[in-house]
PDB file of C-alpha atoms in Angstrom:
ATOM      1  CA  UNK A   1     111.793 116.962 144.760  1.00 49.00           C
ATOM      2  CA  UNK A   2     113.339 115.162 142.078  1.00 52.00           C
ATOM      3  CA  UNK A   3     113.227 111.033 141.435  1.00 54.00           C
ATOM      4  CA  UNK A   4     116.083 109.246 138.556  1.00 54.00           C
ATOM      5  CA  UNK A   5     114.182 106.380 137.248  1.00 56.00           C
ATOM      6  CA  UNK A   6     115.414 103.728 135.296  1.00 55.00           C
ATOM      7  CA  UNK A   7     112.771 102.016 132.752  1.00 55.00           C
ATOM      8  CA  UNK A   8     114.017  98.733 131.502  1.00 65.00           C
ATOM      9  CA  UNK A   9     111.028  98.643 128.506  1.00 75.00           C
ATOM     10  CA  UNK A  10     108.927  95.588 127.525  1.00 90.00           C
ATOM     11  CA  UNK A  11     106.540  96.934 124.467  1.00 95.00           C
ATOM     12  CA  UNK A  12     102.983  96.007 125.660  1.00 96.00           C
ATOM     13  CA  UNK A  13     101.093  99.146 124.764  1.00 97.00           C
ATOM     14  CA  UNK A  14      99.623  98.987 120.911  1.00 98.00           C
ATOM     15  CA  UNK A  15      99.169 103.313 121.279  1.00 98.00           C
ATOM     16  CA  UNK A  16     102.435 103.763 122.733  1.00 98.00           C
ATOM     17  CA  UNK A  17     104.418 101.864 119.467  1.00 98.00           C
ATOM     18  CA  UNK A  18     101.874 103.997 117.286  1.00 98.00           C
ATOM     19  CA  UNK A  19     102.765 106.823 118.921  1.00 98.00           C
ATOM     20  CA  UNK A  20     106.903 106.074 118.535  1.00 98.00           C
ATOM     21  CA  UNK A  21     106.491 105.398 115.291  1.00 98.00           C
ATOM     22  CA  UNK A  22     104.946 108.777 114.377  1.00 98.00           C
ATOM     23  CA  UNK A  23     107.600 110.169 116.375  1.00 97.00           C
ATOM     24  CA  UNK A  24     110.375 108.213 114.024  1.00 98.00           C
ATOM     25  CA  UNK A  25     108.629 109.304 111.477  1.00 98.00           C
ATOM     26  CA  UNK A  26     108.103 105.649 110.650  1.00 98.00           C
ATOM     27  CA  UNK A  27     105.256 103.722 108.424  1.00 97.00           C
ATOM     28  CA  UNK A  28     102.640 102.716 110.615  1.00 98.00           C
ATOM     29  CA  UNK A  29     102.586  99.961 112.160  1.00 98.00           C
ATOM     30  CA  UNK A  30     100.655  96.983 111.568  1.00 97.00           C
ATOM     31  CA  UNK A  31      99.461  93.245 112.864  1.00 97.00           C
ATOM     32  CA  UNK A  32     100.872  91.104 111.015  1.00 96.00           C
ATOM     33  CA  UNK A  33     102.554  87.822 110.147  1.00 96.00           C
ATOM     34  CA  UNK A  34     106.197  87.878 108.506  1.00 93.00           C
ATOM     35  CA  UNK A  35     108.696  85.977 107.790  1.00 91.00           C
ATOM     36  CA  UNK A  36     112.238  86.613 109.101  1.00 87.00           C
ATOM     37  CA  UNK A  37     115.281  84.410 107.899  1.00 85.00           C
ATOM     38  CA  UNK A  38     114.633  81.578 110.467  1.00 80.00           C
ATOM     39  CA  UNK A  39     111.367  81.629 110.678  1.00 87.00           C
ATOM     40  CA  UNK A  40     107.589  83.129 111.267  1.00 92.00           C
ATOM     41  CA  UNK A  41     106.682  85.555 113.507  1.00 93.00           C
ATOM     42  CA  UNK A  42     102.896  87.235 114.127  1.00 95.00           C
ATOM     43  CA  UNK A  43     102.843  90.863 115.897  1.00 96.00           C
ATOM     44  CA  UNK A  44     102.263  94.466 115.540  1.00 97.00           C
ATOM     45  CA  UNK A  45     105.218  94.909 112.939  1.00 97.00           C
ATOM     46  CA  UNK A  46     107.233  97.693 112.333  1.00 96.00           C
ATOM     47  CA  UNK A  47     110.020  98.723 109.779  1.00 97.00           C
ATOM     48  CA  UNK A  48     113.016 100.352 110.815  1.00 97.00           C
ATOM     49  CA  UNK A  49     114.925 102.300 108.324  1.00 97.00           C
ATOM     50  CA  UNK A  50     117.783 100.045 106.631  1.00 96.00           C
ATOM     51  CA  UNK A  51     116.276  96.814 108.051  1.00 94.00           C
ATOM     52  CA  UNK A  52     115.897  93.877 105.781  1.00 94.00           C
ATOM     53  CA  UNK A  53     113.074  92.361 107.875  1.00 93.00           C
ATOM     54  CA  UNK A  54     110.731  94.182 109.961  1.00 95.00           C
ATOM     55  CA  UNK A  55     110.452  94.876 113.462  1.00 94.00           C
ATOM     56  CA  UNK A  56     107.798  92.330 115.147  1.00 94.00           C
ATOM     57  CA  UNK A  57     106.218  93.184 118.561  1.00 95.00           C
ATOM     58  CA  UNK A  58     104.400  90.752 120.649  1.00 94.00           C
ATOM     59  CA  UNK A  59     102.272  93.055 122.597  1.00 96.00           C
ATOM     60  CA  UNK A  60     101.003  90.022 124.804  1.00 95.00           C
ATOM     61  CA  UNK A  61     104.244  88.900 126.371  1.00 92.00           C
ATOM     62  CA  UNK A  62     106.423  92.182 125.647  1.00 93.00           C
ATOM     63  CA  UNK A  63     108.816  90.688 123.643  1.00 91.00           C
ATOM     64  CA  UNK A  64     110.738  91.902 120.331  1.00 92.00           C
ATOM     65  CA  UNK A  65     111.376  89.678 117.521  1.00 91.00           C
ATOM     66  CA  UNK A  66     113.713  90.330 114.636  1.00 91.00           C
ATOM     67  CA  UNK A  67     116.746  89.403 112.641  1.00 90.00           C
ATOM     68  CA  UNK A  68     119.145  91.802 111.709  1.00 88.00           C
ATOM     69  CA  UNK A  69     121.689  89.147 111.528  1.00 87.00           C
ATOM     70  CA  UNK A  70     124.364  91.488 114.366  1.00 85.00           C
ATOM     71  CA  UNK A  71     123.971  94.760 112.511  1.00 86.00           C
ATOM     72  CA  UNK A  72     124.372  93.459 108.732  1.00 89.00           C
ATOM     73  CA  UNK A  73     120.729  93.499 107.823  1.00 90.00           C
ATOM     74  CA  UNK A  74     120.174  96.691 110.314  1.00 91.00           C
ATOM     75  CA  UNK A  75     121.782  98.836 112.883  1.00 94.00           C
ATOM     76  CA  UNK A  76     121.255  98.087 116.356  1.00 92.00           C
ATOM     77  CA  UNK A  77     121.136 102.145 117.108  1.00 94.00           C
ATOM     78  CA  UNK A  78     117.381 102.022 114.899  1.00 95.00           C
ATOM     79  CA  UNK A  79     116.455  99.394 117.608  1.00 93.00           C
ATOM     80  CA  UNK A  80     117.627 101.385 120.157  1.00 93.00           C
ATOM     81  CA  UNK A  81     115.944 105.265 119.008  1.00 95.00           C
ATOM     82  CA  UNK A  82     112.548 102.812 118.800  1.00 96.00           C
ATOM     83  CA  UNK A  83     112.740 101.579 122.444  1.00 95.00           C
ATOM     84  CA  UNK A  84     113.805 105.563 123.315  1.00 95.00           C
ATOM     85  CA  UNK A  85     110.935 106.677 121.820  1.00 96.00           C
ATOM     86  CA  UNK A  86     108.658 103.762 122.699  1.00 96.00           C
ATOM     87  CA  UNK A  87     109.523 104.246 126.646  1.00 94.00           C
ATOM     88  CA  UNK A  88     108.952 108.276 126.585  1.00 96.00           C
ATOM     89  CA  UNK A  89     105.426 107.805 124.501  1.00 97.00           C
ATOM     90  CA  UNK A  90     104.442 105.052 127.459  1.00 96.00           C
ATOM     91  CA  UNK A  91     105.353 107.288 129.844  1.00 94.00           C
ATOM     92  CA  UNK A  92     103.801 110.462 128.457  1.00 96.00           C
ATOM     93  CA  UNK A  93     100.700 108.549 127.903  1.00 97.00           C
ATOM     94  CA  UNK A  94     100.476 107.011 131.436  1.00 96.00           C
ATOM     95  CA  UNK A  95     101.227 110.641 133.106  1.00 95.00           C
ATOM     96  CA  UNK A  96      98.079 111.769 130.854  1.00 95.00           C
ATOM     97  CA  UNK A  97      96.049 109.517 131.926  1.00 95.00           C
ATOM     98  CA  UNK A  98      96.609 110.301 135.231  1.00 94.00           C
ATOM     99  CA  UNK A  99      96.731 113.899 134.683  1.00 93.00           C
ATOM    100  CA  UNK A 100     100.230 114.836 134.619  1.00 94.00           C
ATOM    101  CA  UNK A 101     101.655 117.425 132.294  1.00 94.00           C
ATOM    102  CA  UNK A 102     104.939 115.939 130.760  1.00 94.00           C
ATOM    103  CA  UNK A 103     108.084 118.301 129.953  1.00 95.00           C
ATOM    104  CA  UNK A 104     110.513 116.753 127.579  1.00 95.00           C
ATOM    105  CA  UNK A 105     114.293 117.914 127.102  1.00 95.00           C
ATOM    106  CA  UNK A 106     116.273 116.350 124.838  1.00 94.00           C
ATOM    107  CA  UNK A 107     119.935 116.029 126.234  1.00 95.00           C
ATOM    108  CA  UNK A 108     123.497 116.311 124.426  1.00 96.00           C
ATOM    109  CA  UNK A 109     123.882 112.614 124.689  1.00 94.00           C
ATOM    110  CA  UNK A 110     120.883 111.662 122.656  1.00 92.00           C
ATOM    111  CA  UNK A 111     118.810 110.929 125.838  1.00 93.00           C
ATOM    112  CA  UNK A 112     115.633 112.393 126.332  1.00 94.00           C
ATOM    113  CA  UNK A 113     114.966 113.515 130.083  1.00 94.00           C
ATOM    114  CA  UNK A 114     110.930 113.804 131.230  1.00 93.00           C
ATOM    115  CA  UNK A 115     109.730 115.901 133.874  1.00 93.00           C
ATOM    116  CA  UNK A 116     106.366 114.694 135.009  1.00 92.00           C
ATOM    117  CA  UNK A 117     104.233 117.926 137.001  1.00 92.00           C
ATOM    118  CA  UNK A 118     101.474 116.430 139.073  1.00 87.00           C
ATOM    119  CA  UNK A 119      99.238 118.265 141.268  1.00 72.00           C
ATOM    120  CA  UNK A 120     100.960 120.329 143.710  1.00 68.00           C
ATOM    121  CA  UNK A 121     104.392 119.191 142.901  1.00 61.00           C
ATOM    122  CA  UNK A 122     106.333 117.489 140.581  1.00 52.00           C
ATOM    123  CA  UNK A 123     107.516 113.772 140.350  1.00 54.00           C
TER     124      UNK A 123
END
């Protein structure tokens, strides 16, 4: 039996933004406080390749702070492969946890598809 699911991602989970990162191939992240151009932000912070200002996460309430100023201090597709790879890391570690096994395809349009095995069937 098959199930289409459609995650709409708040970042909440400190291992699964570690976890993207390493997957991006990204610095590690790190708490901290940082200035963007309007202002001061405290989070688990992040940089994305080609931003001026890093990435801030506020693991409490889910939210994503930044400035890229509409794609002239950073492309919005960086954003975007982060939340990709943020949402398949929380859902790979949530199936573990539970004792899934988690089969990954990557598709042709840049989309990842999961297949999550769990005992005596598949989800």
């Amino acid at each position: 039996m098959s199930h289409i699911v459609t995650i709409n991602t708040q970042v909440r989970d400190r291992a699964a933004v570690e976890a993207a990162a390493r997957r991006l191939q990204l610095s590690p992240p790190a708490e901290e406080t940082v200035r963007l151009f309007s202002g001061t932000v405290t989070g688990l912070a992040l940089r994305l390749p080609g931003w001026k200002f890093p990435l801030v996460c506020d693991l409490a309430d889910g939210q994503l702070h930044f400035d890229n100023y509409e794609g002239h201090w950073g492309k919005r597709r960086e954003l975007d492969r982060f939340l990709q790879a943020y949402a398949v890391e929380k859902a790979r570690l949530e199936a573990h946890r539970r004792g899934h096994r988690v089969f990954e395809q990557p598709l042709a349009d840049g989309s990842i598809k999961l297949t999550i095995q769990v005992a005596g069937g598949t989800a």
